[in-house]
CSV table of C-alpha atoms in Angstrom, one decimal:
chain,number,residue,atom,x,y,z
A,1,MET,CA,61.8,63.3,-1.4
A,2,THR,CA,61.9,62.9,2.3
A,3,GLY,CA,58.2,64.0,2.6
A,4,LEU,CA,57.2,61.3,0.0
A,5,LYS,CA,58.9,58.6,2.0
A,6,THR,CA,57.1,59.8,5.1
A,7,ILE,CA,53.7,59.6,3.4
A,8,ILE,CA,54.4,56.1,2.1
A,9,ALA,CA,55.5,54.9,5.6
A,10,ALA,CA,52.4,56.3,7.2
A,11,ALA,CA,50.1,54.6,4.7
A,12,GLY,CA,51.8,51.3,5.3
A,13,LEU,CA,51.4,51.6,9.0
A,14,ALA,CA,47.7,52.4,8.6
A,15,LEU,CA,47.1,49.4,6.4
A,16,ALA,CA,49.0,47.1,8.9
A,17,GLY,CA,46.9,48.4,11.8
A,18,THR,CA,43.7,47.7,9.9
A,19,GLY,CA,44.7,44.1,9.2
A,20,ALA,CA,45.7,43.6,12.9
A,21,ILE,CA,42.3,44.9,14.0
A,22,ALA,CA,40.3,42.7,11.6
A,23,ALA,CA,42.3,39.5,12.4
A,24,PRO,CA,40.6,38.7,15.7
A,25,ALA,CA,37.2,38.5,14.1
A,26,THR,CA,38.3,35.3,12.3
A,27,THR,CA,39.1,33.5,15.6
A,28,ALA,CA,35.5,33.4,16.8
A,29,ALA,CA,34.4,30.9,14.1
A,30,PRO,CA,35.4,27.7,15.9
A,31,ALA,CA,33.1,28.7,18.8
A,32,ALA,CA,30.1,27.8,16.7
A,33,ALA,CA,31.2,24.1,16.8
A,34,THR,CA,31.1,23.9,20.6
A,35,PRO,CA,27.3,23.2,20.8
A,36,ALA,CA,27.9,20.0,18.9
A,37,THR,CA,29.8,18.6,21.8
A,38,ALA,CA,26.6,18.9,24.0
A,39,ALA,CA,25.2,15.9,22.2
A,40,THR,CA,28.0,13.7,23.6
A,41,ALA,CA,27.2,14.7,27.2
A,42,PRO,CA,26.3,11.7,29.4
A,43,ALA,CA,22.6,11.2,29.9
A,44,PRO,CA,21.3,12.1,33.4
A,45,ALA,CA,21.0,9.1,35.7
A,46,ALA,CA,17.5,7.6,35.9
A,47,ALA,CA,15.6,8.4,39.0
A,48,THR,CA,15.1,5.6,41.5
A,49,PRO,CA,11.5,4.4,41.3
A,50,ALA,CA,9.3,4.8,44.4
A,51,ASP,CA,8.7,1.9,46.7
A,52,PRO,CA,5.6,0.1,45.4
A,53,LEU,CA,4.7,-1.2,48.8
A,54,LEU,CA,4.5,2.2,50.6
A,55,ALA,CA,1.8,4.9,50.4
A,56,ALA,CA,2.7,8.5,49.6
A,57,ASP,CA,3.0,9.3,53.3
A,58,GLY,CA,5.4,6.3,53.9
A,59,THR,CA,2.9,4.0,55.6
A,60,PRO,CA,2.8,0.4,54.5
A,61,LEU,CA,0.1,-0.7,52.0
A,62,ILE,CA,0.0,-4.3,53.3
A,63,LYS,CA,-1.8,-4.3,56.6
A,64,PRO,CA,-1.8,-7.2,59.1
A,65,VAL,CA,-4.8,-9.6,59.0
A,66,GLN,CA,-6.3,-11.1,62.2
A,67,HIS,CA,-5.4,-14.8,62.7
A,68,VAL,CA,-2.9,-14.7,59.7
A,69,GLY,CA,0.8,-14.6,60.2
A,70,GLN,CA,0.6,-13.4,63.8
A,71,PRO,CA,-0.4,-14.8,67.3
A,72,THR,CA,-4.0,-14.3,68.3
A,73,ASP,CA,-5.2,-14.1,71.9
A,74,GLY,CA,-7.2,-17.2,72.8
A,75,TRP,CA,-6.3,-19.1,69.6
A,76,MET,CA,-5.7,-22.8,70.0
A,77,GLY,CA,-3.6,-24.7,67.5
A,78,ILE,CA,-0.9,-23.9,65.0
A,79,GLN,CA,-0.9,-20.7,63.0
A,80,THR,CA,-2.3,-20.8,59.5
A,81,GLN,CA,0.5,-22.2,57.3
A,82,VAL,CA,1.5,-20.8,53.9
A,83,THR,CA,4.2,-23.2,52.9
A,84,LYS,CA,4.0,-26.9,51.8
A,85,ASN,CA,6.1,-28.1,54.7
A,86,GLY,CA,4.0,-26.0,57.1
A,87,GLU,CA,0.7,-27.4,55.8
A,88,THR,CA,2.2,-31.0,56.1
A,89,ALA,CA,3.3,-30.4,59.7
A,90,ARG,CA,-0.1,-28.8,60.6
A,91,HIS,CA,-2.0,-31.8,59.1
A,92,PHE,CA,0.3,-34.2,60.9
A,93,HIS,CA,-0.2,-32.4,64.2
A,94,ASP,CA,-4.0,-32.0,64.0
A,95,VAL,CA,-5.0,-35.3,62.3
A,96,TRP,CA,-2.4,-37.7,63.8
A,97,LEU,CA,-0.6,-36.5,66.8
A,98,VAL,CA,-3.4,-34.8,68.8
A,99,PRO,CA,-5.9,-37.7,68.4
A,100,LEU,CA,-3.2,-40.2,69.2
A,101,ILE,CA,-2.0,-38.4,72.3
A,102,THR,CA,-5.6,-37.9,73.4
A,103,VAL,CA,-6.4,-41.7,73.1
A,104,ILE,CA,-3.2,-42.7,74.9
A,105,SER,CA,-3.8,-40.2,77.7
A,106,LEU,CA,-7.4,-41.3,78.2
A,107,LEU,CA,-6.3,-45.0,78.1
A,108,VAL,CA,-3.7,-44.5,80.8
A,109,LEU,CA,-6.0,-42.4,82.9
A,110,GLY,CA,-8.7,-45.1,82.6
A,111,LEU,CA,-6.3,-47.9,83.6
A,112,LEU,CA,-5.2,-45.8,86.7
A,113,ILE,CA,-8.7,-45.3,87.8
A,114,TYR,CA,-9.6,-48.9,87.2
A,115,ALA,CA,-6.6,-50.1,89.2
A,116,MET,CA,-7.3,-47.8,92.1
A,117,ILE,CA,-10.9,-49.0,92.4
A,118,ARG,CA,-10.5,-52.7,91.5
A,119,PHE,CA,-7.4,-53.4,93.5
A,120,ARG,CA,-7.9,-51.2,96.5
A,121,ALA,CA,-7.2,-52.7,100.0
A,122,ALA,CA,-10.8,-52.8,101.1
A,123,ARG,CA,-11.7,-55.1,98.1
A,124,ASN,CA,-8.5,-57.1,98.2
A,125,PRO,CA,-7.4,-57.8,101.8
A,126,THR,CA,-5.1,-60.5,100.4
A,127,PRO,CA,-3.1,-59.0,97.5
A,128,SER,CA,-2.5,-61.2,94.4
A,129,LYS,CA,1.0,-62.6,94.0
A,130,THR,CA,0.8,-62.9,90.2
A,131,SER,CA,4.2,-61.7,88.7
A,132,HIS,CA,4.0,-62.6,85.0
A,133,ASN,CA,1.4,-62.5,82.2
A,134,THR,CA,2.9,-63.3,78.8
A,135,ALA,CA,0.0,-62.0,76.7
A,136,ILE,CA,-0.1,-58.6,78.5
A,137,GLU,CA,3.7,-58.2,78.3
A,138,VAL,CA,3.7,-58.9,74.5
A,139,ILE,CA,0.9,-56.4,74.0
A,140,TRP,CA,2.4,-53.6,76.0
A,141,THR,CA,5.7,-54.0,74.2
A,142,LEU,CA,4.6,-54.3,70.6
A,143,VAL,CA,1.9,-51.6,70.7
A,144,PRO,CA,4.2,-48.8,71.8
A,145,VAL,CA,6.7,-49.9,69.2
A,146,LEU,CA,4.1,-49.8,66.4
A,147,ILE,CA,2.9,-46.4,67.6
A,148,LEU,CA,6.5,-45.0,67.6
A,149,VAL,CA,7.1,-46.4,64.0
A,150,ALA,CA,3.9,-44.8,62.8
A,151,ILE,CA,5.0,-41.5,64.2
A,152,ALA,CA,8.6,-41.8,63.1
A,153,VAL,CA,8.0,-42.3,59.4
A,154,PRO,CA,6.2,-39.0,58.6
A,155,SER,CA,8.4,-37.2,61.2
A,156,ILE,CA,11.6,-38.1,59.4
A,157,ARG,CA,10.1,-37.4,56.0
A,158,LEU,CA,9.1,-33.9,57.2
A,159,LEU,CA,12.5,-33.3,58.8
A,160,ALA,CA,14.3,-34.2,55.6
A,161,ALA,CA,11.9,-31.9,53.6
A,162,GLN,CA,12.8,-28.9,55.8
A,163,PHE,CA,16.5,-29.1,54.8
A,164,LYS,CA,16.0,-29.9,51.2
A,165,PRO,CA,18.4,-27.7,49.1
A,166,ALA,CA,16.8,-24.9,47.2
A,167,PRO,CA,16.4,-25.5,43.4
A,168,ALA,CA,18.0,-23.4,40.7
A,169,GLY,CA,16.4,-20.0,40.3
A,170,ALA,CA,15.6,-19.6,44.0
A,171,VAL,CA,15.7,-16.1,45.6
A,172,THR,CA,18.5,-16.0,48.2
A,173,LEU,CA,17.9,-14.1,51.4
A,174,LYS,CA,20.7,-13.8,53.9
A,175,ALA,CA,19.6,-13.0,57.5
A,176,THR,CA,22.3,-11.8,60.0
A,177,GLY,CA,21.4,-11.7,63.7
A,178,ASN,CA,22.8,-8.8,65.7
A,179,GLN,CA,22.2,-7.6,69.3
A,180,TRP,CA,19.3,-6.8,68.9
A,181,TYR,CA,18.2,-6.3,65.3
A,182,TRP,CA,18.3,-8.1,62.0
A,183,THR,CA,20.1,-7.2,58.8
A,184,TYR,CA,19.2,-8.7,55.5
A,185,GLU,CA,21.0,-9.1,52.1
A,186,TYR,CA,19.8,-10.1,48.6
A,187,PRO,CA,23.1,-11.2,47.1
A,188,ASP,CA,21.6,-12.2,43.8
A,189,HIS,CA,19.7,-8.9,43.3
A,190,GLY,CA,22.5,-6.3,43.2
A,191,GLY,CA,23.4,-6.5,46.9
A,192,VAL,CA,20.2,-4.9,48.2
A,193,ALA,CA,20.5,-4.6,52.0
A,194,VAL,CA,17.8,-4.0,54.6
A,195,THR,CA,18.2,-3.3,58.4
A,196,ALA,CA,15.1,-4.1,60.5
A,197,ASN,CA,14.6,-2.7,64.0
A,198,MET,CA,11.5,-3.0,66.3
A,199,LEU,CA,9.1,-0.1,66.3
A,200,LYS,CA,8.5,1.2,69.8
A,201,GLU,CA,5.2,2.5,71.1
A,202,LYS,CA,4.2,6.2,70.9
A,203,GLY,CA,5.0,7.0,74.5
A,204,GLU,CA,8.5,5.4,74.3
A,205,VAL,CA,10.0,7.6,71.6
A,206,PRO,CA,10.8,11.4,71.4
A,207,ALA,CA,8.4,13.7,69.5
A,208,GLY,CA,8.8,13.5,65.8
A,209,THR,CA,10.2,9.9,65.8
A,210,ARG,CA,8.4,7.1,64.1
A,211,PHE,CA,6.4,4.9,66.4
A,212,ARG,CA,4.3,1.8,65.9
A,213,THR,CA,0.8,2.0,64.6
A,214,ASP,CA,-1.8,-0.7,63.9
A,215,ALA,CA,-0.9,-0.6,60.2
A,216,ASP,CA,2.7,-1.7,61.1
A,217,GLY,CA,1.6,-4.7,63.1
A,218,PRO,CA,1.1,-6.0,66.6
A,219,ARG,CA,3.1,-4.7,69.6
A,220,LEU,CA,6.6,-6.2,69.8
A,221,LEU,CA,6.3,-7.5,66.3
A,222,ALA,CA,6.3,-4.4,64.1
A,223,VAL,CA,9.5,-3.3,62.4
A,224,ASP,CA,10.6,-0.2,60.6
A,225,ASN,CA,11.7,-2.0,57.5
A,226,ARG,CA,10.0,-5.2,56.3
A,227,ILE,CA,11.7,-7.7,54.1
A,228,VAL,CA,9.9,-8.6,50.9
A,229,LEU,CA,9.8,-12.1,49.2
A,230,PRO,CA,7.9,-13.3,46.1
A,231,VAL,CA,5.0,-15.8,46.2
A,232,GLY,CA,5.4,-19.1,44.4
A,233,VAL,CA,9.2,-18.8,44.1
A,234,PRO,CA,11.6,-21.0,46.1
A,235,ILE,CA,13.4,-19.1,48.8
A,236,ARG,CA,17.0,-20.0,49.9
A,237,LEU,CA,17.4,-18.8,53.5
A,238,LEU,CA,20.9,-18.3,54.8
A,239,THR,CA,21.4,-17.4,58.4
A,240,THR,CA,24.4,-16.3,60.4
A,241,ALA,CA,25.2,-14.0,63.3
A,242,ALA,CA,27.6,-11.1,64.1
A,243,ASP,CA,27.9,-11.6,67.9
A,244,VAL,CA,26.0,-14.4,69.7
A,245,ILE,CA,23.6,-17.2,68.6
A,246,HIS,CA,20.2,-16.0,67.3
A,247,SER,CA,17.4,-17.9,65.6
A,248,TRP,CA,15.3,-16.8,62.6
A,249,ALA,CA,11.8,-18.1,63.2
A,250,VAL,CA,8.5,-17.4,61.3
A,251,PRO,CA,5.8,-19.8,62.5
A,252,ALA,CA,3.5,-19.3,59.4
A,253,PHE,CA,6.4,-20.6,57.2
A,254,TRP,CA,7.2,-23.5,59.5
A,255,ILE,CA,10.8,-22.1,59.7
A,256,LYS,CA,13.2,-21.9,62.6
A,257,LEU,CA,16.8,-21.7,61.7
A,258,ASP,CA,19.6,-20.9,64.1
A,259,ALA,CA,22.0,-18.0,63.3
A,260,ILE,CA,25.5,-18.9,64.6
A,261,PRO,CA,28.6,-16.6,64.4
A,262,GLY,CA,31.1,-17.8,61.9
A,263,ARG,CA,28.8,-20.3,60.4
A,264,ILE,CA,26.1,-20.2,57.7
A,265,ASN,CA,23.0,-22.4,58.0
A,266,GLU,CA,20.7,-23.0,55.0
A,267,THR,CA,17.1,-24.1,54.4
A,268,SER,CA,14.5,-23.5,51.7
A,269,PHE,CA,10.8,-22.8,51.5
A,270,THR,CA,8.2,-21.5,49.1
A,271,ILE,CA,5.5,-19.1,50.2
A,272,GLU,CA,2.1,-20.0,48.6
A,273,LYS,CA,-0.1,-17.1,49.7
A,274,PRO,CA,0.5,-13.3,49.7
A,275,GLY,CA,0.3,-11.5,53.0
A,276,LEU,CA,2.1,-10.1,56.0
A,277,TYR,CA,3.8,-12.6,58.3
A,278,PHE,CA,5.6,-12.0,61.6
A,279,GLY,CA,8.2,-13.9,63.6
A,280,GLN,CA,10.8,-13.4,66.3
A,281,CYS,CA,14.3,-14.4,67.3
A,282,SER,CA,13.8,-17.7,69.1
A,283,GLU,CA,17.2,-18.2,70.7
A,284,LEU,CA,18.1,-16.5,74.0
A,285,CYS,CA,20.6,-13.8,72.9
A,286,GLY,CA,20.8,-11.3,75.7
A,287,ALA,CA,18.9,-8.6,77.6
A,288,ARG,CA,16.8,-7.5,74.6
A,289,HIS,CA,16.2,-10.9,73.1
A,290,ALA,CA,12.4,-10.2,73.1
A,291,TYR,CA,12.8,-7.2,70.9
A,292,MET,CA,14.1,-8.8,67.7
A,293,PRO,CA,10.9,-9.1,65.6
A,294,ILE,CA,10.7,-10.3,62.0
A,295,ALA,CA,8.2,-9.0,59.4
A,296,VAL,CA,7.9,-10.5,55.9
A,297,GLU,CA,5.7,-9.2,53.1
A,298,ALA,CA,4.9,-11.9,50.5
A,299,VAL,CA,4.0,-10.3,47.2
A,300,SER,CA,3.7,-11.2,43.5
A,301,LYS,CA,6.7,-11.6,41.3
A,302,GLU,CA,6.0,-8.3,39.6
A,303,GLN,CA,5.7,-6.4,42.9
A,304,PHE,CA,8.9,-8.0,44.1
A,305,ALA,CA,10.8,-6.9,41.0
A,306,ALA,CA,9.5,-3.4,41.4
A,307,TRP,CA,10.6,-3.4,45.1
A,308,ILE,CA,14.1,-4.6,44.2
A,309,ALA,CA,14.3,-1.8,41.6
A,310,ALA,CA,13.2,0.8,44.2
A,311,LYS,CA,16.0,-0.4,46.5
A,312,GLY,CA,18.6,0.1,43.7
A,313,GLY,CA,19.0,-3.5,42.8
A,314,LYS,CA,18.2,-5.6,39.8
A,315,MET,CA,16.7,-8.9,39.0
A,316,PRO,CA,19.1,-11.8,38.0
A,317,GLY,CA,19.8,-11.7,34.3
A,318,ALA,CA,18.7,-8.1,33.9
A,319,ALA,CA,21.1,-5.7,32.4
A,320,ALA,CA,22.4,-2.9,34.5
A,321,PRO,CA,20.6,0.4,33.7
A,322,THR,CA,23.9,2.2,33.2
A,323,THR,CA,25.1,-0.1,30.5
A,324,THR,CA,22.5,1.1,27.9
A,325,ALA,CA,23.2,4.7,28.7
A,326,ALA,CA,26.9,4.2,28.3
A,327,THR,CA,26.5,2.4,25.0
A,328,ALA,CA,24.3,5.2,23.7
A,329,ASN,CA,26.8,7.9,24.8
A,330,THR,CA,29.6,6.0,23.1
A,331,GLY,CA,27.7,5.8,19.9
A,332,ALA,CA,26.8,9.5,20.0
A,333,ALA,CA,30.4,10.4,20.6
A,334,ALA,CA,31.5,8.3,17.6
A,335,ALA,CA,28.9,9.9,15.3
A,336,THR,CA,29.9,13.4,16.3
A,337,ALA,CA,33.7,12.9,16.3
A,338,PRO,CA,35.5,15.3,13.9
A,339,ALA,CA,37.1,13.8,10.8
A,340,VAL,CA,40.7,12.7,11.2
A,341,PRO,CA,43.1,15.0,9.4
A,342,GLY,CA,44.0,13.7,6.0
A,343,GLY,CA,40.5,12.5,5.2
A,344,THR,CA,40.7,9.2,7.3
A,345,ALA,CA,37.4,8.3,9.0
A,346,PRO,CA,37.4,7.6,12.7
A,347,ALA,CA,38.5,4.2,13.7
A,348,ALA,CA,35.6,1.8,14.5
A,349,GLU,CA,35.4,0.2,17.9
A,350,GLY,CA,36.5,-3.4,18.2
A,351,PRO,CA,39.6,-5.5,18.0
A,352,THR,CA,42.6,-4.1,16.0
A,353,VAL,CA,43.2,-5.7,12.6
A,354,PRO,CA,46.9,-5.8,11.6
A,355,ALA,CA,47.9,-4.4,8.2
A,356,ASN,CA,49.3,-7.8,7.2
A,357,GLY,CA,45.8,-9.4,7.1
A,358,SER,CA,46.3,-11.8,10.0
A,359,ASP,CA,43.7,-12.4,12.7
A,360,ALA,CA,42.6,-9.7,14.9
A,361,LEU,CA,44.6,-8.9,18.0
A,362,VAL,CA,43.2,-9.1,21.5
A,363,ASN,CA,44.2,-6.2,23.7
A,364,VAL,CA,45.4,-8.2,26.7
A,365,THR,CA,46.6,-5.1,28.6
A,366,GLU,CA,43.2,-3.5,29.2
A,367,THR,CA,42.0,-6.1,31.8
A,368,PRO,CA,44.9,-7.7,33.6
A,369,ALA,CA,44.5,-11.5,33.7
A,370,THR,CA,44.9,-13.6,36.8
A,371,SER,CA,48.0,-15.8,37.2
A,372,ASN,CA,46.2,-18.9,35.7
A,373,GLN,CA,45.0,-16.9,32.7
A,374,ALA,CA,48.0,-14.8,31.8
A,375,ALA,CA,49.9,-17.5,29.8
A,376,PRO,CA,47.0,-18.6,27.6
A,377,ALA,CA,45.9,-15.0,26.9
A,378,THR,CA,49.5,-13.9,26.0
A,379,LYS,CA,49.9,-17.0,23.8
A,380,ALA,CA,46.7,-16.3,21.9
A,381,ALA,CA,47.6,-12.6,21.4
A,382,PHE,CA,51.1,-13.1,20.1
A,383,GLY,CA,50.2,-16.3,18.2
A,384,ALA,CA,47.8,-14.3,16.1
A,385,ARG,CA,50.7,-12.1,14.9
A,386,GLY,CA,52.8,-15.1,14.0
A,387,ASN,CA,55.5,-14.4,16.5
């Protein structure tokens, strides 16, 4: 009898051991579901596009053009203008002021020569004692007044046009003067920022350091980072300074606007021709005042948008690139979410609908409201519930 019990106990232990060894095999099944979660992984961030205004080796594609946007040795007159105000000023200078000044100068010179010859002591041993001549006094009073009025009217009109506020849709460029370089911001384009320093000559920098070439621009005017503006679009220029007074000046734009610490000055202009235009700080600002150049590339609207994207910014009104990816990932996660125990489908995104059939509730706790918004938001939330 004892032997039979021993045999039965041994058989029971053998069966129990077999069950314990087989049990772990069933735990490996959930592992097959793990690849499904890979579909919900965030999409990789899009690569930043290459700068459309630079060649593969980093050299600028837009090269300086002689007589355009830069000073020229031996050139007489105002630089070629590429803004409406600049063209008006150039016409006023070339067609009105220069001829008028020339005529007045020749007239005064002629009168001096005539007086020296006609009324010299050898010809007039007894000087005339005439002290008044009504006709001459009226003429030399009225004629200068008429000349000044003729000059003042277009001058005041041009001055007012230079400080006309920029219209809606203008591209805002904020220029900040520093000793001795410029920093730029595009506040309406995702906060793109650019710092521009003068490029030195080859013999002035250590080996392996970037230096100025003819493709960069003239000596003392070339910069390491040019700013880019679109053609045919109004530009709102804001200037300020971080240390002392500077002045942002580009002759081809007919622009010279002081940059003053603690103050923001504003003007507007529209570039009418694509190209490369140079300028300089035009306010004495310290020992290296002469080494604060300005370089502006005027390009098409499409090239400007591509440049903004290459700098990590976005055009006004364009959706941020991450928004689409986030929405896609959220949708993928909802589609692959496991069923809720009990057969209930996953809750859809959106406002919560109470069981009593009243209006949807607004979750006022996700984004804290400001002090002047808290009361209306709370009232709307709890009013929907009927409390």
